[in-house]
Structures are given as C-alpha cells and as structure tokens.
mmCIF file of C-alpha atoms in Angstrom:
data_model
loop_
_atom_site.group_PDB
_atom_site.id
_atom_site.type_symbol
_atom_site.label_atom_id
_atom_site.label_comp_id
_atom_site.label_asym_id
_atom_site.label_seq_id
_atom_site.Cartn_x
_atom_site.Cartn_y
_atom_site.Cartn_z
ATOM 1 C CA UNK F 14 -49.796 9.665 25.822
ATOM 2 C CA UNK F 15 -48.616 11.774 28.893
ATOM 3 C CA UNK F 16 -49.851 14.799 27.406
ATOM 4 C CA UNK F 17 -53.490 13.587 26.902
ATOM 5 C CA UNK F 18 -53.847 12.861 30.317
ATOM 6 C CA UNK F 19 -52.248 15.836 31.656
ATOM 7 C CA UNK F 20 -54.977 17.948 29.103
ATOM 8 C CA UNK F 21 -57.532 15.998 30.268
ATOM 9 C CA UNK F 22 -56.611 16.704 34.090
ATOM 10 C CA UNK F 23 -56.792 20.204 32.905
ATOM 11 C CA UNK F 24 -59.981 20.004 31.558
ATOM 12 C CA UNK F 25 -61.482 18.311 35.256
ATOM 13 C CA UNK F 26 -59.291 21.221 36.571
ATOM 14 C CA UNK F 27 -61.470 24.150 35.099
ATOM 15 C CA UNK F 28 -64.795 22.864 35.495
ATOM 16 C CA UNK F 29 -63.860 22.346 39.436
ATOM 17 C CA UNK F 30 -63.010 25.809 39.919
ATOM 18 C CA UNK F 31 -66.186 27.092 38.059
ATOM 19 C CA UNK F 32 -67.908 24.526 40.289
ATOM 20 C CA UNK F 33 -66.290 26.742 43.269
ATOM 21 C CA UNK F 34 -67.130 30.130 41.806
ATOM 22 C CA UNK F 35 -71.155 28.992 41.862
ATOM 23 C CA UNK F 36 -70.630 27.633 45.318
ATOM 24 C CA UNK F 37 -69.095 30.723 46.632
ATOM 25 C CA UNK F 38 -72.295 32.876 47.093
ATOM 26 C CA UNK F 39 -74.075 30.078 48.723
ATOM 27 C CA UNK F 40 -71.198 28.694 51.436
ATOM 28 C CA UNK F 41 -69.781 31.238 54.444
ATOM 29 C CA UNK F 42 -67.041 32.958 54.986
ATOM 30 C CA UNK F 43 -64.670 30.220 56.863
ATOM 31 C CA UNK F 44 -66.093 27.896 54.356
ATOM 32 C CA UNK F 45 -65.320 30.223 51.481
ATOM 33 C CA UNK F 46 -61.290 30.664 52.332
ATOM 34 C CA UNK F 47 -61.183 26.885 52.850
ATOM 35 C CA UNK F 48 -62.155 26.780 49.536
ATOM 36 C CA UNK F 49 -60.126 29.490 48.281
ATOM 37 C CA UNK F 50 -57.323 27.995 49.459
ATOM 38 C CA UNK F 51 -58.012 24.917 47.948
ATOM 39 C CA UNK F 52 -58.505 26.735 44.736
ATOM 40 C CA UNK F 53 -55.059 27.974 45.014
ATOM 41 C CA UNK F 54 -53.138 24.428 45.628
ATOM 42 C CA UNK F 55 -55.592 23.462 42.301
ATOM 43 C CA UNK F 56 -54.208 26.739 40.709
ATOM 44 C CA UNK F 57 -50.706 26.002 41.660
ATOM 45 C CA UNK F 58 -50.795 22.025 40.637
ATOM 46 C CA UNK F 59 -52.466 23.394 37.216
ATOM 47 C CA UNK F 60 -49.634 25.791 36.689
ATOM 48 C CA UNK F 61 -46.779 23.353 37.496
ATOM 49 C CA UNK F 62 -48.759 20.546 35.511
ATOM 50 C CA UNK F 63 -48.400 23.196 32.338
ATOM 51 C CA UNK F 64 -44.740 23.415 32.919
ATOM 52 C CA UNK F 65 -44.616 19.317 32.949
ATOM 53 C CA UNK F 66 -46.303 19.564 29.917
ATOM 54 C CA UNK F 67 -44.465 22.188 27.815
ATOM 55 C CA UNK F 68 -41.376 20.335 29.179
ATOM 56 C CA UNK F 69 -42.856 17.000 27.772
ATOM 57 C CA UNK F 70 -43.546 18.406 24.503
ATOM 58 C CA UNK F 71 -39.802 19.580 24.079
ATOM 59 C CA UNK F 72 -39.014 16.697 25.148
ATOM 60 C CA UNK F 73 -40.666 14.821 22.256
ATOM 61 C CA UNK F 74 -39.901 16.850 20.214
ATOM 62 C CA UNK F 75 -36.166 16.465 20.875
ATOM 63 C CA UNK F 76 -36.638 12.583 20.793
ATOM 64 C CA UNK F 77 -38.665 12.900 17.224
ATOM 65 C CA UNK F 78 -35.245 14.496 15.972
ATOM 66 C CA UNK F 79 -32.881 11.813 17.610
ATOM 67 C CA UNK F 80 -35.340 9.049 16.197
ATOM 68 C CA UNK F 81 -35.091 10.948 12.795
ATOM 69 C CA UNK F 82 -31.905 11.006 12.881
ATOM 70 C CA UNK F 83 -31.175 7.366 14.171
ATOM 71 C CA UNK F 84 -33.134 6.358 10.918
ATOM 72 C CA UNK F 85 -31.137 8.570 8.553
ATOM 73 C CA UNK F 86 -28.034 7.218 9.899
ATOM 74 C CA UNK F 87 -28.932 3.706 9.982
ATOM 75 C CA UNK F 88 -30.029 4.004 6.473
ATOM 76 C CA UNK F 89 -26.233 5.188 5.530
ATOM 77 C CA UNK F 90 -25.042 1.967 7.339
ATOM 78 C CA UNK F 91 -26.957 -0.054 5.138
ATOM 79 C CA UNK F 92 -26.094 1.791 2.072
ATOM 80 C CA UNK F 93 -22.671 1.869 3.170
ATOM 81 C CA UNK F 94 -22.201 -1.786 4.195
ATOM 82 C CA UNK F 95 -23.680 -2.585 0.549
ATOM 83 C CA UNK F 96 -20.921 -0.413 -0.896
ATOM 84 C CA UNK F 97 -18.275 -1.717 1.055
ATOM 85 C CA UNK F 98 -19.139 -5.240 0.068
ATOM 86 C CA UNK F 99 -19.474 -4.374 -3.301
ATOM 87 C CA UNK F 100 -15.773 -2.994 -2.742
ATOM 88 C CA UNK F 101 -14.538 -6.072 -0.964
ATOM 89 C CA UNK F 102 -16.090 -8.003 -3.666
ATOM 90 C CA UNK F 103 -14.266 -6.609 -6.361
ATOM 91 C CA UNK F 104 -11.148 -5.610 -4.091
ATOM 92 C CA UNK F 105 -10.996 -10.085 -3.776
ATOM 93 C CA UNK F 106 -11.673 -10.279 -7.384
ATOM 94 C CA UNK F 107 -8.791 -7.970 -8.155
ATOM 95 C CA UNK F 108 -6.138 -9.811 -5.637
ATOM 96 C CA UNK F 109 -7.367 -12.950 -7.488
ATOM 97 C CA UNK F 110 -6.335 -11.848 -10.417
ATOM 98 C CA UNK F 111 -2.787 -9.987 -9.595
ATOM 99 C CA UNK F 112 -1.777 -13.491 -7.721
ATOM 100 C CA UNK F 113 -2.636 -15.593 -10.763
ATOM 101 C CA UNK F 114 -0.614 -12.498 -12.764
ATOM 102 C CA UNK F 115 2.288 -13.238 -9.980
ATOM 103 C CA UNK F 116 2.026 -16.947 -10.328
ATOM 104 C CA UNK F 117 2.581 -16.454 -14.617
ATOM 105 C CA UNK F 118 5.243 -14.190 -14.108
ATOM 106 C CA UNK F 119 7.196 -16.153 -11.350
ATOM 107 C CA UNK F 120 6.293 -19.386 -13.944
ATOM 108 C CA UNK F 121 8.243 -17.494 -17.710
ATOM 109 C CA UNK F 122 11.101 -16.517 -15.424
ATOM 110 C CA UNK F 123 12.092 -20.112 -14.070
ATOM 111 C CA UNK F 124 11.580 -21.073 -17.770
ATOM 112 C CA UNK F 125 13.571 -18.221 -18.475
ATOM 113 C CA UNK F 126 15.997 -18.801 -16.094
ATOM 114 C CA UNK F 127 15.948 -22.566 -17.098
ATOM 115 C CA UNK F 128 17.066 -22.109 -20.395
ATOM 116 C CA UNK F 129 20.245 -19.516 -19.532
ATOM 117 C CA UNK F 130 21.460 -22.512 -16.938
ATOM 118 C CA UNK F 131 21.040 -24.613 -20.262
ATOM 119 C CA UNK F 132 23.011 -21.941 -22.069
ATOM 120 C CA UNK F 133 25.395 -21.523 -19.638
ATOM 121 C CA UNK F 134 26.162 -25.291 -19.312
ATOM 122 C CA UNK F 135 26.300 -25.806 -22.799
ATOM 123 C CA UNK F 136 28.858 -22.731 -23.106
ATOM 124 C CA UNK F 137 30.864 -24.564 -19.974
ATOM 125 C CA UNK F 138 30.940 -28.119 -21.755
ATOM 126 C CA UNK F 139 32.189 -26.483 -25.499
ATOM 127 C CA UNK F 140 35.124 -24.597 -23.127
ATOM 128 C CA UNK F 141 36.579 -27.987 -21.815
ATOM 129 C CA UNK F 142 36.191 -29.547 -25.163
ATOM 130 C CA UNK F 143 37.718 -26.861 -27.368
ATOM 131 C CA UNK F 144 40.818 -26.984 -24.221
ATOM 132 C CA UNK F 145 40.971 -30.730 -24.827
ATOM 133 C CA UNK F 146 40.384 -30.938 -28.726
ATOM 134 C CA UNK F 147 43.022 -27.625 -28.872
ATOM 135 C CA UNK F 148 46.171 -28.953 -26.577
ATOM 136 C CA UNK F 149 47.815 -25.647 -27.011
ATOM 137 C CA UNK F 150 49.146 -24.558 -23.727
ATOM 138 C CA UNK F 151 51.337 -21.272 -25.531
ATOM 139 C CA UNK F 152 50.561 -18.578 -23.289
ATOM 140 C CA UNK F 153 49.470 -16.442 -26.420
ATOM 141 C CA UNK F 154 46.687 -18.286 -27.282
ATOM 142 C CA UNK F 155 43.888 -18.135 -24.913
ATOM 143 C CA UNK F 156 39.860 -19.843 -24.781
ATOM 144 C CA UNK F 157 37.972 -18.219 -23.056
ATOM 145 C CA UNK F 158 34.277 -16.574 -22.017
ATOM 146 C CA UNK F 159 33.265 -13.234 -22.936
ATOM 147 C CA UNK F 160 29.790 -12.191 -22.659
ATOM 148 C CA UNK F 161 28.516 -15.584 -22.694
ATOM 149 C CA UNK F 162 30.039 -16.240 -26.085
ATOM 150 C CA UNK F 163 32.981 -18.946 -26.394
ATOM 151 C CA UNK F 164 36.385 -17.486 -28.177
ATOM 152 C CA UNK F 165 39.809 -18.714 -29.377
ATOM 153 C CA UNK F 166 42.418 -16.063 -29.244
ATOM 154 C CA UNK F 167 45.369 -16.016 -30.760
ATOM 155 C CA UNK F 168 48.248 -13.455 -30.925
ATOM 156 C CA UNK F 169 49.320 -11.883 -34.209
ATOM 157 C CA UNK F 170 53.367 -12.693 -33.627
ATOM 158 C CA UNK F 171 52.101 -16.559 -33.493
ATOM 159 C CA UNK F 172 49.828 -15.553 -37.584
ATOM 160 C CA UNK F 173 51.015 -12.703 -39.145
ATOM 161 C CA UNK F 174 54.650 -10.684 -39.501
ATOM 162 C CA UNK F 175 54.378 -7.054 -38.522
ATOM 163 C CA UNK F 176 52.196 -5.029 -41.014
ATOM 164 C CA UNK F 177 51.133 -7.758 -43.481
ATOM 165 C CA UNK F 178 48.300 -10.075 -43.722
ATOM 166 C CA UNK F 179 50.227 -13.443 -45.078
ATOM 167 C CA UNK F 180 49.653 -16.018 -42.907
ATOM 168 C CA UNK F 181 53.209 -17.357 -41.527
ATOM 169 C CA UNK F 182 53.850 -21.725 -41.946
ATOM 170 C CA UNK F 183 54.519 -21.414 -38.153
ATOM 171 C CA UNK F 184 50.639 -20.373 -37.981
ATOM 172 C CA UNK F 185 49.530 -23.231 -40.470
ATOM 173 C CA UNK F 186 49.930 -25.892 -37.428
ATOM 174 C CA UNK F 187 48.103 -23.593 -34.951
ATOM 175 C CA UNK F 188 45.276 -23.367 -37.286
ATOM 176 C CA UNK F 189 45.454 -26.986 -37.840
ATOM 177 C CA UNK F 190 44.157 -27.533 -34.667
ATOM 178 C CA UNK F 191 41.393 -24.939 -34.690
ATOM 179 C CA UNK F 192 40.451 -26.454 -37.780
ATOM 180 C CA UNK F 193 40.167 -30.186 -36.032
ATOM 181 C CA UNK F 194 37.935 -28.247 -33.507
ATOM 182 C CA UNK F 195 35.529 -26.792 -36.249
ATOM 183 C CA UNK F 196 35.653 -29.872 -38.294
ATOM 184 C CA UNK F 197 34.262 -31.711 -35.526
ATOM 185 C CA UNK F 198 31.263 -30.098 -34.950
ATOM 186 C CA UNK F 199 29.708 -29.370 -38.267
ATOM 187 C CA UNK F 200 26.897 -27.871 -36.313
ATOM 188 C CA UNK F 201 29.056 -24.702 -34.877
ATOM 189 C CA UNK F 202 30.056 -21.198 -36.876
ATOM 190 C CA UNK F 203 33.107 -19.600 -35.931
ATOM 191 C CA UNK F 204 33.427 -15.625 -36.738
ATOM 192 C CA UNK F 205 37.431 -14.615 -37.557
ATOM 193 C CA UNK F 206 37.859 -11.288 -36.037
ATOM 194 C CA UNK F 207 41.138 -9.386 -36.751
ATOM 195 C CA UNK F 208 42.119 -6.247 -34.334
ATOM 196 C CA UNK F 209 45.099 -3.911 -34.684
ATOM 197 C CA UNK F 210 47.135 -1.698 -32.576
ATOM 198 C CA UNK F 211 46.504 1.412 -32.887
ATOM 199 C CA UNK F 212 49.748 2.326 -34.942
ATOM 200 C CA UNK F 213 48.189 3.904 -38.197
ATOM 201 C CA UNK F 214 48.967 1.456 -41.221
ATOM 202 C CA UNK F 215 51.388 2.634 -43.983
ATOM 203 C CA UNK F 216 51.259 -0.292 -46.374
ATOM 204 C CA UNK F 217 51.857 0.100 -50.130
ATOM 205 C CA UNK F 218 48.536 1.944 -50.678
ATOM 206 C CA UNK F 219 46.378 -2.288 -51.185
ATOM 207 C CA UNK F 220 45.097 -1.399 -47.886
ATOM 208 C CA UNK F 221 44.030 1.701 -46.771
ATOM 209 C CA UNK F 222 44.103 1.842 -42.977
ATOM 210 C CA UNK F 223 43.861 -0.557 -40.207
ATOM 211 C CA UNK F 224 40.511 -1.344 -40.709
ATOM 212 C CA UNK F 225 41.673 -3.208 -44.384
ATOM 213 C CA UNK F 226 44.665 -4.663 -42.184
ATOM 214 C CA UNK F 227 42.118 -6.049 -39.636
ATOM 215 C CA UNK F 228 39.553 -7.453 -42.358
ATOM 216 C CA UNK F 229 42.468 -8.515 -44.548
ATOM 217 C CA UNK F 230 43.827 -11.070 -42.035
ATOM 218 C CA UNK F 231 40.500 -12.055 -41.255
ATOM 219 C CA UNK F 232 39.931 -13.204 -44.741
ATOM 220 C CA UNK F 233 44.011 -14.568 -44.993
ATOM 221 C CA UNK F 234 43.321 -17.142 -41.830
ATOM 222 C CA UNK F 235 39.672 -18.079 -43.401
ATOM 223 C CA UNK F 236 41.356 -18.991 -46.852
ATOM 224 C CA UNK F 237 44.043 -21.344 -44.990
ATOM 225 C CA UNK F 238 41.159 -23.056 -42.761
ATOM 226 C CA UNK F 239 39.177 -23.656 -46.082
ATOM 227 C CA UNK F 240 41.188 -24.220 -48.801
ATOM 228 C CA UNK F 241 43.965 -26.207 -47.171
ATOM 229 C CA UNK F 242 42.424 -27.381 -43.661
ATOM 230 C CA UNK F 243 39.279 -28.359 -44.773
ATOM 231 C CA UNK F 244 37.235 -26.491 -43.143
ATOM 232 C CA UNK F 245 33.276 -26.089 -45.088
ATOM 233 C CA UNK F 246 33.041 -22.169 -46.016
ATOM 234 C CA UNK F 247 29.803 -22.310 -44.629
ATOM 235 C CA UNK F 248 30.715 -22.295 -40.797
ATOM 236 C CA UNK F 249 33.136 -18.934 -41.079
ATOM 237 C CA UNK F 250 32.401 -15.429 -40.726
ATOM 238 C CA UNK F 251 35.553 -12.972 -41.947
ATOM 239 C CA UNK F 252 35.502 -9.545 -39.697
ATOM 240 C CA UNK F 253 37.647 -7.317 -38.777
ATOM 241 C CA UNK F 254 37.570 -4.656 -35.672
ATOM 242 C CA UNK F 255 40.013 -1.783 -36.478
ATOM 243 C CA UNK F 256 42.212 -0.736 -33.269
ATOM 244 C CA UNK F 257 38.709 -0.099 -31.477
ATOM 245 C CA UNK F 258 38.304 -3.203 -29.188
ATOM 246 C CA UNK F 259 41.807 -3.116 -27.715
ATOM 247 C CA UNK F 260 42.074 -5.546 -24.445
ATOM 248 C CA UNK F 261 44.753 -2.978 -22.915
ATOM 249 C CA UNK F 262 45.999 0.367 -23.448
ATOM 250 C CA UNK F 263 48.344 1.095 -26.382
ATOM 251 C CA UNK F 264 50.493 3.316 -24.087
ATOM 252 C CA UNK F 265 53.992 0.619 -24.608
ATOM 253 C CA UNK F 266 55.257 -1.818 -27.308
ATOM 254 C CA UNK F 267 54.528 -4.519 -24.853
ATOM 255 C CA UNK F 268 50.441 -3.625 -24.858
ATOM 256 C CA UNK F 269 50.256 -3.221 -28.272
ATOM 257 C CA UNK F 270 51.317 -6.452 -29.195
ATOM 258 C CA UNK F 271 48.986 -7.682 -27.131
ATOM 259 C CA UNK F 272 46.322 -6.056 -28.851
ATOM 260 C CA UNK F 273 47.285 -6.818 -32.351
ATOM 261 C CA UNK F 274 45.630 -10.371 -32.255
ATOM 262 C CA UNK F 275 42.632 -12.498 -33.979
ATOM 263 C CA UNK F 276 39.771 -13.953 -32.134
ATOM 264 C CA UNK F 277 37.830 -17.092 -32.937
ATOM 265 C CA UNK F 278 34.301 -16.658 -31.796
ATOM 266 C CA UNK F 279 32.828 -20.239 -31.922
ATOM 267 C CA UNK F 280 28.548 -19.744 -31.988
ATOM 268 C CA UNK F 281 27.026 -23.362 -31.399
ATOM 269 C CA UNK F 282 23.917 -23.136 -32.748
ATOM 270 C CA UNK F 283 22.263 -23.918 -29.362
ATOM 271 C CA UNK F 284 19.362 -21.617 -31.178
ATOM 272 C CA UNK F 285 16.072 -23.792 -29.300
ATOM 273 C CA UNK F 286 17.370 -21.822 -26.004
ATOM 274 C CA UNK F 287 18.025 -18.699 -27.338
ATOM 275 C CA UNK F 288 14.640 -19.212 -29.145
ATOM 276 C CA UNK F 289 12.833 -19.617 -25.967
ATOM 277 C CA UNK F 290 14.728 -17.133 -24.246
ATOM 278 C CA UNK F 291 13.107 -14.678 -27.184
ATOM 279 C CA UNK F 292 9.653 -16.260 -25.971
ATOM 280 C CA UNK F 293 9.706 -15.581 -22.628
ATOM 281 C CA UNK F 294 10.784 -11.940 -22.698
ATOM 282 C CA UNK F 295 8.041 -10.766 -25.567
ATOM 283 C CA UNK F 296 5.170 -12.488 -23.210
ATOM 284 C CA UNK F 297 6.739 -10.563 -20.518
ATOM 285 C CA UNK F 298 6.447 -7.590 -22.360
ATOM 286 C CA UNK F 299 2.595 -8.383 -23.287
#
C-alpha cells in the first residue's frame, strides 16, 4: 500500500517540475530562483522519498520471508502435534498392556507362592507326626528336612554289622516302627537309600564294590518291612548312593560311621501342589 502512494507522489512530483521548466522562460529572474529553489526541496523530498521506498520494499520483502517461514513452521507443529499424539496414543496403549502383563504375573506368583506355603505346611505337619508315630529318641536316628523332602535316618551300627547287608534282630524293632509310620498312610512312598563310607568293600566277590553294598542293604531293610512288617511293596523304592553323598568327611573312624547309614525318604503324594506349581512356572515361561 505505502509504496503505491509513494509512486504516485512521484508521478505528481515529475509533472510539477516539467510544469516549472515551461514556466521558467516566462517568470523573472527573482521569480525564477524562488522557483529553483523550490525545485530543489521537491528534488531533495523525491530523492529521500526513493530511499523510503527501496527501504520499504526490503522491508517487505524481509517480512514475506518471516511470514513464509511462520507458515512452514506452524505447519511442522501441526504435523508434529499429530505425531506426538499418535505416539502418546499408542505409548498409553502400550502401558495398558505391560500393567495388565504386571497384574498376571504378580497374580501366578501368589498362586505360586500359595501352593509352596501349602507344601511347606504339609511337609511341617508329616515331621511332627512321623516324631510322634516314631517315639525313637536314639540319637542315631534322626527326621528331618532336606530340600523340602521329609527323611528318616538311621545309622548302620543300629541295621547292619560292619561289611554285610543282613539286617541285625536289634534293627527288626526299629523298623517296626517305621513300618507303623508307612502303614498308616497308605497314601505316602518311602525311597530306602543305603550310603557307605568310603572304605572300598572287600566282600567275598557277591558284591562288587560299595555301590552293591549300598543297594544291597537297601533291598535287605525293604524285604524285612514287606515280608515280615507288612508293609504293601508298592509304597518302597530300594536305592543305594555309593560313598558319594557323605554328610561329613571320611578323614576319622568317628565320621565314617556316621556316614555309613540308610535314609528313609517319605514322598506324600501331595502331587495337586506340585501339579500346580508345574502350572504356574510353564505360563510364566509363555
């Protein structure tokens, strides 16, 4: 707009001065250096109107650009903005999902943790009632935990006389009572497991090593608790362990007879929490 009106100005500017020129000839002297002068002030105003107007035209021209720019930039916003709330969308969608992923996780392992308190109380309760059912208070038999899993264990001196596998009538009374124990609940399995020293075995060539010793006595205590304690073949499990599972070193006579032994394992079959035990970890695998 300025610049129109500054052209036009111009335009008045030029036709003024060639108004003068005509007038010259025909005015006098005094009245022709009035007008001179005049022409130069018109001269002067036309030449600093020029400047206004190149300046004015930069101007715009530098205001174009900004404007330009402005609309470049507020174009990004909106493109940006719609990014960002397709981002914040899917960034919500996301947390959504990882706090309903917490929330199962947090649910299998208080049922996972559920069922080993269930275990744990069940193994607790069969420790008092195998103390109570048992009544032995000898110092070489022992119940006890290990691992989670409920033994007996009795030393060897109490079974066995050194380096054979008949069971001694002193040991028939001891096994009477683990034989009460497994005859009242029909529902348990109980694993024999023999264990040596670890004095190689020179026997008369029947058995081979102490592996044979340590299955041998296994099998010697099984036959007493079935075929004269009554106990159903069903629930027993003959093994034997060698010298390989000692509870002490074998470094004095004293440690080795400590080792020379055989465990009772009892195994309740308690299998609905070790069942969902198995459940819970594969779906925490998945």
């Amino acid at each position: 707009m300025y610049p129109n009106l500054i052209i036009e100005f111009m335009k008045k500017i030029v036709v003024a001065l060639s108004v003068l020129t005509l007038l010259a000839s025909c005015v006098s002297k005094k009245k022709y250096q009035e007008l001179e002068a005049r022409n130069k002030e018109t001269q002067d105003l036309l030449n600093s109107c020029t400047v206004k107007l190149n300046s004015c035209l930069e101007e715009k021209a530098g205001l174009q650009a900004s404007v330009n720019g402005l609309k470049e930039y507020n174009q990004n916003l909106i493109t940006t903005s719609k990014d960002l709330t397709m981002l914040t969308s899917k960034g919500a969608e996301n947390l959504e999902k990882s706090l309903e992923s917490l929330k199962e996780k947090d649910l299998k392992i208080s049922r996972l943790q559920d069922a080993l308190t269930r275990k744990d109380s069940v193994t607790l309760a069969l420790v008092s009632s195998l103390k109570s059912s048992v009544g032995i208070s000898d110092p070489d038999i022992e119940i006890n935990v290990e691992k989670g899993v409920v033994y007996i264990s009795i030393a060897d001196k109490l079974l066995f006389k050194s380096g054979s596998y008949d069971v001694t009538s002193q040991a028939k009374s001891v096994l009477a009572k683990v034989a009460k124990v497994v005859n009242d609940k029909p529902d348990f399995e109980c694993m024999v497991e023999g264990h040596t020293d670890n004095v190689p075995y020179l026997g008369n060539g029947v058995l081979l090593d102490n592996w044979d010793l340590s299955v041998k006595r296994s099998t010697s205590i099984i036959r007493v608790l079935t075929g004269q304690l009554g106990v159903k073949p069903e629930q027993l499990v003959a093994a034997g362990r060698s010298s390989y599972v000692p509870l002490v070193s074998n470094d004095s006579a004293e440690n080795r007879a400590r080792n020379r032994r055989t465990r009772i394992i009892v195994l309740p079959k308690i299998d609905q929490f070790y069942d969902m035990i198995e459940k819970e970890m594969k779906k925490q695998k998945q």
